[in-house]
Amino acid sequence: MTSSPKKKAKPRSVLPGFGLSLGFTVFYLSIIVIIPLIGIFVKTSGLTPGQFWDTVSNARVVASYKISFLTSFYAALINLVFGLLIAWVLVRYQFPGKKIIDSLIDMPFALPTAVAGISLTAIYAPNGWVGQLLEPLGIKVAFTPLGITLALIFIGLPFVVRTVQPVLQDLDNEVEEAAVMLGAFRWSTFRRVVLPELIPPLLTGFALAFARGIGEYGSVVFISGNMPMKTEIAPLLIMTKLEQFDYRGATAIALVMLVASFLLLLLINYLQWRSNRRVVSA
Amino acid sequence: MHIEVRNLNKSFGNHQAVNDVSFTIERGKLIGLLGPSGGGKSTLLRILAGLETPDSGDIFIDGKRVNDVQPQLRGIGFVFQNYALFKHMNVFDNIAFGLTIRKMGKAEIKDRVHELLDLTGLRGFEHRYPNQLSGGQRQRVAFARALAPRPNLLLLDEPFAAIDAKVRKELRTWLKSLIAEIGITSIFVTHDQDEAVEVADEMLIVQQGKLEQQGSPIHIYTDPRTAFVAGFIGNSSVVEQPGSLRGFENTAYGAGARAIIRPEFVEVGRKNEIPFPSAAEKGKVRHVFFRGAHLELDVEIGDNRLSAHRSLDQEPLQPGEEVVVLIHRLYVISEESATMVENPLKVDPLPVHI
């Protein structure tokens, strides 16, 4: 006998290194993401429940949550529509300067957010290039929630474009032709055949833009004007608390944002899973 | 005439994909559009469907010119090579798509879809999604979907190309009987001549954008009109100098004429097996291939190589063996035409009268 009968042949996976790679993934996520996040909980736990509640239910804090989540939501929504449009144009049509436009899409990633914030403020302030045109119409952009949304649209732009683009590129042309041969004209072909295939990447892009918007600080602080109760975003409030050495207060606000963002992303992932299920799963 | 095409042309850049093609098709016929890959078959089909616009030429359906009719309104069903099913819709919704677009009533749609599910043997699968189906089932869904709006004409682009060999054979038979049952005029593209011969009522042979010949499979097989068709149909060997073959020395050949010889025109055997020894010549077996139901022999005669068949019942021949080869007939090919020539020595030189 060459092998002991007690030793059962272990079913081996064809892909090697599962244990090693999973171990590394968990370790890596721990030091990069999980431990810092736990730090927030630990720091916050220095507060009594009463103190915690007072901090997070303070009117100014609640207003800042509202501003942060609403402006991020609207910005992500606008990016959803126009990101799809831009991805569509970049994939479907050939035109001079296409490569340049394509690389412009990534600019908001590369540009320091403060630079973006300052330039947007300069342009949309009541005496700026665009601001002075809008002023007589009664539209104020800078130093209003509209301005915050604008800054968030700017920084969230690449997400939807870059998630939708590859999927749109891989769409089988024959599927649209099949719809045409079955009598569908352009709009119904788009709505019934193309759009459903794009929903998973659209949701991903939306979630990323939304999450990025909630945490965004640099570009917003300039254009928002930071008026308490009106245009003060939650991340700024956290900064303010930190500057006053109120670390526990800062982490308390952060904790609420963390939990809320996590729940929202979970919801979006669930929606995505639902729409993806039929197409991808076997 | 149901379908009529006149002087159709289409080029992509410098490539002439369809070159002055004209033909007519009778109602209810199943047409096989056969030719080598890249020969313009699919382009021709797509032009009929309206998915491509011809550079010139006219298409008539039921006597009405349809060049300017949008593909949505031509009343044509199209089955794509890779089925192009809607991945996010289940089988029912896929089949119902053409009816929903036409805003038919719910009950009416349900009846029609169920009718097609029964017809295609897909009953019970209506809630599955395309990725939960086998290749053959997807093909049936694509077929049912194309038929649902009751088109006048059904176009199929390489309908069996993506299916494995065994299922393909079943599907061919199924498709042929189904189309016969519905009685819809159909055109299918294929590069597989077995498929075309087996399924089609009539074949159109297309090469380099040109229509070479139209006719029933038997007609095309026995009477190829052009050099290309003679060489393309059947598993033919080409002989550059037909005058060198025994029995064909005195046939009149045009300049540059070649001969095309099909395996079934050639008889190979030991000396005592060949009926007209005087009409036969010596050769050598180079290779023997087992082809399931018969053996395929690769035989050398002088500088020429011929392909021949041999029954499994006959005594097996070994590679390298000296054999006698009788060429019953061949096609003489000149520039444009193909003529069949029988071996003139195949008459018994010394008839014995009793």
XYZ file of C-alpha atoms in Angstrom:
636
model
C 0.000 0.000 0.000
C 1.291 3.349 -0.959
C -1.042 5.580 1.001
C -2.692 5.148 4.343
C -6.377 4.191 3.997
C -7.381 6.722 6.655
C -6.274 9.632 4.528
C -9.118 10.631 2.308
C -8.266 12.255 -0.996
C -9.015 15.918 -0.480
C -10.979 17.430 -3.350
C -8.575 19.930 -4.816
C -9.645 23.029 -6.598
C -8.176 23.549 -10.049
C -7.265 27.108 -9.188
C -4.454 27.066 -6.671
C -3.858 29.462 -3.814
C -7.390 29.923 -2.514
C -6.320 29.820 1.119
C -3.404 32.147 0.606
C -5.271 34.723 -1.472
C -8.306 34.775 0.806
C -6.076 35.134 3.832
C -4.282 38.033 2.274
C -7.563 39.664 1.218
C -8.922 39.540 4.757
C -5.680 40.833 6.226
C -5.441 43.627 3.685
C -9.045 44.732 4.138
C -8.534 44.664 7.902
C -5.642 47.066 7.988
C -6.908 49.321 5.221
C -10.653 49.461 5.879
C -12.015 47.573 8.848
C -9.637 48.613 11.655
C -9.924 52.354 10.894
C -13.707 51.977 10.784
C -13.710 50.139 14.112
C -11.713 53.065 15.438
C -14.765 55.229 14.804
C -16.911 52.941 16.919
C -14.319 52.779 19.681
C -13.889 56.525 19.836
C -17.642 57.103 19.771
C -18.193 54.619 22.568
C -16.531 57.171 24.871
C -19.834 59.030 24.762
C -22.817 58.053 26.874
C -25.954 57.207 24.872
C -27.454 60.503 25.981
C -24.452 62.522 24.848
C -24.346 60.619 21.585
C -28.000 61.306 20.906
C -27.610 64.997 21.754
C -24.702 65.261 19.345
C -26.312 63.552 16.385
C -29.794 64.966 16.835
C -28.587 68.537 17.092
C -30.579 70.589 14.566
C -27.486 71.820 12.789
C -26.147 68.261 12.461
C -29.441 66.906 11.163
C -29.602 69.716 8.611
C -26.111 68.855 7.436
C -27.057 65.184 6.971
C -30.021 66.242 4.941
C -27.912 68.483 2.737
C -25.230 65.852 2.274
C -27.527 62.994 1.360
C -29.947 64.986 -0.768
C -27.343 66.826 -2.829
C -25.414 63.572 -3.328
C -28.582 61.815 -4.391
C -29.564 64.469 -6.914
C -26.036 64.712 -8.246
C -25.861 60.927 -8.699
C -29.269 60.983 -10.382
C -28.164 63.650 -12.857
C -24.941 61.754 -13.480
C -26.995 58.643 -14.125
C -28.846 60.300 -17.009
C -26.014 62.291 -18.531
C -23.365 59.670 -17.823
C -25.437 57.232 -19.862
C -25.756 59.800 -22.634
C -21.998 60.450 -22.695
C -21.168 56.725 -22.642
C -23.656 56.201 -25.473
C -22.108 58.917 -27.611
C -18.573 57.672 -26.935
C -19.395 54.064 -27.783
C -21.864 54.415 -30.627
C -20.579 57.279 -32.754
C -17.354 58.137 -34.501
C -16.391 61.794 -34.532
C -13.221 63.864 -34.533
C -11.886 64.563 -31.043
C -13.524 61.461 -29.579
C -10.285 60.363 -27.898
C -9.877 63.779 -26.293
C -13.398 63.778 -24.902
C -12.887 60.246 -23.707
C -9.833 61.228 -21.693
C -11.541 64.389 -20.398
C -14.025 62.134 -18.599
C -11.338 61.062 -16.148
C -10.254 64.609 -15.318
C -12.435 64.912 -12.214
C -10.515 61.924 -10.807
C -7.128 63.458 -11.419
C -7.832 67.064 -10.499
C -7.303 67.947 -6.824
C -10.841 68.452 -5.586
C -9.991 71.829 -4.053
C -8.961 73.088 -7.495
C -12.272 71.923 -8.898
C -14.101 73.645 -6.060
C -12.285 76.943 -6.532
C -12.788 77.027 -10.290
C -16.449 76.142 -10.023
C -16.915 78.863 -7.405
C -15.094 81.389 -9.568
C -17.316 80.607 -12.533
C -20.647 80.363 -10.741
C -20.211 83.094 -8.144
C -22.579 86.069 -8.756
C -19.688 87.958 -10.391
C -18.271 84.917 -12.253
C -18.610 84.146 -15.994
C -21.683 82.032 -15.754
C -22.907 83.326 -12.411
C -23.433 86.862 -13.729
C -25.575 85.512 -16.572
C -27.713 83.484 -14.187
C -28.014 86.220 -11.555
C -30.561 88.352 -13.515
C -32.667 85.220 -14.024
C -32.871 84.819 -10.279
C -30.799 81.631 -10.285
C -28.117 81.488 -7.651
C -25.670 78.627 -7.930
C -22.678 79.365 -5.742
C -23.324 79.295 -1.979
C -26.607 77.345 -2.356
C -27.437 73.611 -2.314
C -27.555 73.906 -6.118
C -23.851 74.762 -6.075
C -23.088 71.766 -3.858
C -24.983 69.519 -6.263
C -23.031 71.013 -9.156
C -19.700 70.249 -7.493
C -20.846 66.706 -6.751
C -21.985 66.229 -10.350
C -18.523 67.272 -11.421
C -16.654 64.838 -9.217
C -19.127 61.984 -9.777
C -19.180 62.214 -13.555
C -16.639 59.473 -14.392
C -18.352 56.746 -12.390
C -21.457 56.200 -14.478
C -19.630 56.767 -17.781
C -16.879 54.306 -16.952
C -19.180 51.576 -15.649
C -21.663 51.794 -18.535
C -19.108 52.167 -21.339
C -17.675 48.616 -21.377
C -21.104 46.991 -21.096
C -22.452 49.117 -23.924
C -19.402 48.221 -25.983
C -20.010 44.497 -25.495
C -23.694 44.651 -26.378
C -24.400 42.355 -29.279
C -25.484 44.359 -32.294
C -27.622 41.459 -33.445
C -29.861 41.798 -30.408
C -30.929 45.266 -31.517
C -31.326 44.077 -35.076
C -33.503 41.246 -33.808
C -35.747 43.814 -32.125
C -35.875 45.807 -35.370
C -36.876 42.736 -37.370
C -39.631 42.082 -34.846
C -41.050 45.519 -35.550
C -39.495 47.679 -32.830
C -38.528 51.208 -33.810
C -35.664 53.115 -32.221
C -37.208 54.223 -28.983
C -38.802 50.908 -28.106
C -35.628 49.055 -29.082
C -33.704 51.258 -26.681
C -36.251 51.042 -23.894
C -37.082 47.355 -24.126
C -33.827 45.792 -25.299
C -30.821 48.029 -24.644
C -31.751 49.752 -21.386
C -32.530 46.576 -19.395
C -29.040 45.292 -20.164
C -27.560 48.546 -18.878
C -29.385 48.614 -15.556
C -26.731 46.699 -13.561
C -23.840 48.977 -14.618
C -26.063 52.041 -14.229
C -26.834 51.028 -10.646
C -23.150 50.438 -9.925
C -22.229 53.809 -11.386
C -25.013 55.470 -9.439
C -23.909 53.827 -6.180
C -20.298 54.853 -6.683
C -21.190 58.447 -7.572
C -23.595 58.648 -4.651
C -21.070 57.251 -2.171
C -18.374 59.552 -3.470
C -20.732 62.522 -3.139
C -21.566 61.777 0.486
C -17.911 61.739 1.475
C -16.808 64.628 -0.750
C -15.294 67.569 1.066
C -12.634 69.422 -0.901
C -14.645 70.647 -3.865
C -17.791 71.425 -1.902
C -16.473 73.661 0.865
C -15.627 76.462 -1.550
C -18.829 76.602 -3.545
C -21.208 75.880 -0.650
C -20.420 78.934 1.414
C -20.860 76.729 4.519
C -23.836 78.512 6.049
C -25.052 76.465 9.032
C -28.496 74.940 8.493
C -28.419 75.913 4.813
C -25.315 74.852 2.954
C -23.228 73.095 5.541
C -22.378 69.500 4.617
C -21.778 66.764 7.197
C -18.083 66.198 6.370
C -17.467 69.894 7.021
C -19.199 69.673 10.355
C -16.901 66.783 11.243
C -13.892 68.915 10.297
C -15.215 71.755 12.445
C -15.602 69.443 15.427
C -12.083 68.118 14.911
C -10.684 71.639 14.833
C -12.371 72.234 18.177
C -10.737 69.008 19.496
C -14.200 67.464 19.941
C -13.030 64.083 18.639
C -15.932 62.138 20.085
C -18.486 64.474 18.582
C -16.773 64.186 15.217
C -16.761 60.385 15.281
C -20.396 60.326 16.422
C -21.455 62.268 13.329
C -19.187 60.082 11.217
C -20.702 56.952 12.680
C -24.226 57.946 11.693
C -23.040 58.741 8.167
C -21.180 55.473 8.001
C -24.191 53.405 8.977
C -26.538 55.339 6.705
C -24.196 55.076 3.706
C -23.653 51.412 4.355
C -27.393 50.727 4.425
C -27.953 52.691 1.230
C -25.152 50.903 -0.605
C -26.488 47.597 0.622
C -29.886 48.497 -0.799
C -28.390 49.461 -4.151
C -26.358 46.260 -4.247
C -29.484 44.298 -3.546
C -31.300 45.999 -6.422
C -28.350 45.294 -8.638
C -28.239 41.681 -7.621
C -31.913 41.364 -8.461
C -31.526 42.824 -11.922
C -28.350 40.860 -12.552
C -29.619 37.538 -11.346
C -31.396 36.431 -14.495
C -28.772 37.612 -16.904
C -25.645 36.307 -15.255
C -26.527 33.404 -12.989
C -26.735 29.971 -14.511
C -43.375 35.041 -57.901
C -43.134 35.734 -54.222
C -39.668 37.227 -54.014
C -37.887 38.871 -56.876
C -34.442 40.417 -56.797
C -33.065 42.396 -59.734
C -29.469 43.435 -60.340
C -28.575 43.831 -56.697
C -25.187 45.395 -55.883
C -23.526 46.198 -52.615
C -19.926 47.021 -51.819
C -18.091 47.802 -48.612
C -15.166 50.038 -49.542
C -13.318 48.184 -52.286
C -14.947 44.887 -51.505
C -17.851 43.979 -53.765
C -19.963 41.888 -51.401
C -22.931 41.441 -53.746
C -22.326 41.630 -57.477
C -25.270 42.029 -59.853
C -27.438 39.339 -58.306
C -30.871 38.564 -59.725
C -33.220 35.721 -58.832
C -36.823 34.849 -58.152
C -38.312 32.613 -55.506
C -41.693 30.926 -55.544
C -44.048 31.059 -52.603
C -43.589 28.386 -49.965
C -40.144 27.256 -51.085
C -37.295 26.567 -48.697
C -34.181 28.036 -50.233
C -30.604 27.267 -49.238
C -28.164 30.074 -49.902
C -24.894 28.177 -50.183
C -21.357 29.327 -50.748
C -17.937 29.639 -49.181
C -17.494 31.837 -46.097
C -17.137 35.518 -46.917
C -18.878 35.026 -50.253
C -21.608 37.589 -49.636
C -24.410 35.246 -48.548
C -25.111 36.980 -45.256
C -24.951 40.407 -46.872
C -27.527 39.299 -49.426
C -29.784 38.078 -46.635
C -29.362 41.297 -44.682
C -30.233 43.344 -47.747
C -33.439 41.349 -48.187
C -34.243 41.994 -44.530
C -33.548 45.710 -44.869
C -30.679 45.677 -42.376
C -28.329 46.775 -45.179
C -29.131 49.143 -48.029
C -28.134 48.014 -51.515
C -26.045 50.348 -53.692
C -28.312 49.556 -56.611
C -30.954 47.052 -57.651
C -34.528 46.294 -56.677
C -36.233 43.897 -54.309
C -39.857 42.930 -54.792
C -41.982 41.035 -52.321
C -45.402 40.015 -53.668
C -44.749 42.294 -56.632
C -44.260 45.341 -54.413
C -40.903 47.103 -54.401
C -39.676 47.132 -50.818
C -36.340 48.937 -51.142
C -37.717 51.954 -49.284
C -39.798 50.034 -46.781
C -38.275 50.061 -43.290
C -37.159 46.658 -41.991
C -39.739 46.898 -39.190
C -42.538 47.008 -41.755
C -41.360 44.418 -44.276
C -43.061 41.532 -42.533
C -39.901 39.451 -42.471
C -38.841 37.097 -39.697
C -35.100 36.853 -39.115
C -33.225 34.187 -37.183
C -29.714 35.296 -36.304
C -26.656 33.097 -36.239
C -26.167 33.465 -32.488
C -29.939 33.665 -31.910
C -29.713 37.177 -30.424
C -32.242 36.334 -27.728
C -33.154 39.004 -25.200
C -31.214 37.830 -22.151
C -33.302 39.695 -19.609
C -36.585 38.234 -20.858
C -37.844 34.727 -20.322
C -38.878 32.434 -23.164
C -42.469 33.636 -23.101
C -41.524 37.322 -23.295
C -38.948 36.642 -25.991
C -41.533 34.972 -28.198
C -44.141 37.600 -27.356
C -41.833 40.528 -28.162
C -42.987 41.039 -31.756
C -46.612 40.880 -30.635
C -46.186 43.249 -27.675
C -44.546 45.769 -29.989
C -47.626 45.578 -32.220
C -49.765 46.288 -29.131
C -51.819 43.142 -29.475
C -54.226 42.221 -26.675
C -52.916 40.220 -23.722
C -55.162 37.208 -24.329
C -54.348 37.160 -28.018
C -50.609 37.279 -27.282
C -50.934 34.455 -24.795
C -52.768 32.259 -27.298
C -50.248 32.878 -30.046
C -47.244 32.280 -27.775
C -48.724 29.032 -26.500
C -49.401 27.935 -30.039
C -45.723 28.524 -30.865
C -44.521 26.866 -27.663
C -46.414 23.747 -28.713
C -45.167 23.973 -32.271
C -41.534 24.235 -31.212
C -41.785 21.753 -28.353
C -40.893 24.385 -25.779
C -43.975 23.995 -23.616
C -42.871 23.961 -19.984
C -39.874 26.173 -20.658
C -41.745 29.481 -20.941
C -40.435 30.816 -17.623
C -36.798 29.966 -18.269
C -34.258 32.581 -19.243
C -32.082 32.106 -22.337
C -28.992 31.255 -20.276
C -30.903 28.351 -18.728
C -31.464 26.722 -22.127
C -29.358 24.459 -24.310
C -28.160 25.574 -27.744
C -30.894 23.655 -29.520
C -33.590 25.113 -27.275
C -32.305 28.637 -27.827
C -32.469 28.020 -31.529
C -36.094 26.986 -31.190
C -36.893 30.089 -29.161
C -35.267 32.280 -31.822
C -37.306 30.466 -34.412
C -40.576 30.807 -32.498
C -39.870 34.484 -31.824
C -39.325 35.170 -35.522
C -42.515 33.322 -36.472
C -44.769 34.874 -33.817
C -45.846 37.977 -35.801
C -46.735 35.743 -38.785
C -44.145 37.014 -41.252
C -44.443 36.448 -45.017
C -40.831 35.474 -45.356
C -38.414 33.829 -42.972
C -34.682 34.481 -43.237
C -32.193 32.353 -41.322
C -28.516 33.264 -41.101
C -26.412 30.114 -40.522
C -29.137 28.742 -38.262
C -27.283 25.581 -37.268
C -23.713 26.846 -37.117
C -23.508 27.146 -33.337
C -25.047 23.776 -32.489
C -23.184 20.509 -31.964
C -23.275 17.931 -34.736
C -25.852 15.496 -33.389
C -28.436 18.080 -32.357
C -27.825 19.895 -35.625
C -28.946 16.887 -37.596
C -32.170 16.585 -35.579
C -32.882 20.275 -35.844
C -32.445 20.274 -39.617
C -35.066 17.597 -40.065
C -37.310 19.313 -37.564
C -36.938 22.684 -39.253
C -37.619 21.292 -42.690
C -40.840 19.590 -41.628
C -41.933 22.580 -39.587
C -41.429 24.995 -42.463
C -43.290 22.630 -44.742
C -46.124 22.530 -42.211
C -46.420 26.303 -41.933
C -45.806 26.788 -45.622
C -43.755 29.941 -45.193
C -41.238 30.993 -47.838
C -37.810 30.677 -46.200
C -34.231 31.403 -47.119
C -31.378 30.068 -45.034
C -27.694 30.794 -45.368
C -25.162 28.025 -44.945
C -21.618 27.170 -45.904
C -22.261 23.471 -45.322
C -23.344 21.754 -48.528
C -24.643 18.650 -46.775
C -26.985 20.898 -44.866
C -28.139 22.726 -47.999
C -28.629 19.522 -49.976
C -30.535 17.874 -47.163
C -32.822 20.729 -46.197
C -33.374 22.945 -49.224
C -35.993 22.593 -51.942
C -33.841 24.817 -54.052
C -30.293 26.094 -53.720
C -28.670 29.360 -54.682
C -24.913 29.021 -55.019
C -23.147 32.278 -54.270
C -19.463 32.965 -54.641
C -17.588 36.266 -54.396
C -20.855 38.141 -54.443
C -22.049 36.493 -57.634
C -24.933 34.104 -58.064
C -23.401 31.067 -59.756
C -26.408 28.814 -60.137
C -29.947 28.315 -58.904
C -31.780 25.018 -58.898
C -32.852 21.956 -56.954
C -30.062 20.106 -55.130
C -30.249 17.170 -57.597
C -30.165 19.516 -60.550
C -27.143 21.365 -59.240
C -25.403 18.153 -58.321
C -25.858 16.477 -61.688
C -25.675 19.513 -63.922
C -23.299 22.132 -62.552
C -23.282 25.094 -64.893
C -20.068 26.812 -63.879
C -16.573 25.729 -63.039
C -17.033 26.965 -59.499
C -20.197 24.969 -58.858
C -18.697 21.780 -60.312
C -15.720 22.107 -58.002
C -17.618 23.304 -54.938
C -20.360 20.706 -54.849
C -19.289 17.212 -53.890
C -15.899 16.269 -52.596
C -14.085 16.793 -55.882
C -10.509 16.322 -57.010
C -9.101 18.622 -59.670
C -6.987 17.242 -62.523
C -5.018 19.846 -64.427
C -4.388 17.754 -67.549
C -7.410 15.557 -68.204
C -5.807 14.307 -71.471
C -3.388 12.242 -69.413
C -6.168 10.090 -67.924
C -6.958 6.770 -69.532
C -10.095 6.927 -71.645
C -10.044 10.694 -71.962
C -7.040 11.085 -74.275
C -9.132 11.856 -77.326
C -11.738 14.141 -75.783
C -11.597 17.636 -77.241
C -10.447 20.164 -74.649
C -10.368 23.924 -74.845
C -7.221 25.768 -73.889
C -6.531 25.640 -70.154
C -9.298 23.117 -69.564
C -9.230 21.170 -66.311
C -11.227 18.256 -65.079
C -13.150 17.793 -61.885
C -13.677 14.258 -60.660
C -15.986 13.321 -57.795
C -15.225 10.291 -55.632
C -18.386 8.553 -56.819
C -17.109 8.754 -60.426
C -14.085 6.639 -59.563
C -13.898 2.912 -58.971
C -10.808 1.470 -57.323
C -10.002 -2.198 -56.792
C -7.851 -5.190 -57.469
C -7.559 -6.273 -61.060
C -10.405 -8.797 -60.998
C -12.828 -6.371 -59.346
C -12.978 -3.774 -62.111
C -15.570 -4.409 -64.838
C -13.908 -2.697 -67.828
C -10.186 -3.410 -67.470
C -9.429 -1.862 -70.830
C -10.874 1.478 -69.696
C -8.967 1.465 -66.425
C -5.403 2.271 -65.525
C -2.899 1.454 -62.814
C -2.639 3.478 -59.667
C -1.347 3.312 -56.154
C -3.202 3.765 -52.864
C -1.643 6.574 -50.849
C -3.951 6.794 -47.853
C -7.029 5.054 -46.553
C -9.447 6.997 -44.343
C -12.209 5.399 -42.366
C -15.370 7.463 -42.900
C -17.826 5.504 -40.800
C -20.060 4.002 -43.468
C -17.334 3.639 -46.096
C -13.621 4.008 -46.713
C -12.195 6.988 -48.499
C -9.147 6.254 -50.620
C -6.544 8.704 -51.784
C -5.211 7.233 -55.029
C -2.268 8.305 -57.150
C -2.323 7.925 -60.948
C 0.809 9.335 -62.519
C 0.955 12.905 -61.261
C -2.711 13.065 -60.352
C -4.328 12.430 -57.014
C -7.930 11.279 -56.924
C -10.317 10.646 -54.096
C -12.514 7.523 -54.250
C -14.873 5.565 -52.024
C -14.815 1.881 -51.230
C -17.417 -0.138 -49.430
C -16.542 -1.749 -46.122
C -17.887 -5.047 -47.470
C -15.148 -5.232 -50.052
C -11.733 -6.573 -49.221
C -9.698 -3.820 -47.582
C -6.890 -2.169 -49.539
C -3.620 -1.209 -47.896
C -1.735 2.055 -48.408
C 1.015 1.470 -50.991
C -0.938 -1.246 -52.784
C -1.013 -1.289 -56.595
C -4.618 -1.023 -57.760
C -6.682 -0.581 -60.902
C -8.580 2.678 -61.242
C -11.585 3.181 -63.480
C -12.798 6.714 -64.063
C -16.431 6.463 -65.121
C -16.914 10.131 -65.963
C -15.610 13.573 -65.245
C -16.505 17.224 -65.628
C -14.483 19.191 -68.119
C -14.119 22.718 -66.877
C -13.237 25.657 -69.047
C -13.452 29.382 -68.226
C -17.155 29.521 -67.473
C -18.785 26.209 -68.271
C -18.778 22.643 -67.020
C -19.528 19.662 -69.288
C -19.856 16.054 -68.248
C -17.877 13.504 -70.255
C -18.372 9.716 -69.958
C -15.407 7.401 -70.304
C -15.630 6.367 -74.004
C -13.714 3.112 -73.445
C -16.386 1.829 -71.088
C -17.891 -0.347 -73.812
C -16.976 -3.967 -73.917
C -14.576 -4.211 -76.897
C -15.354 -7.877 -77.589
C -19.063 -8.459 -77.088
C -19.812 -12.138 -76.752
C -23.061 -13.156 -78.327
C -24.693 -16.300 -77.143
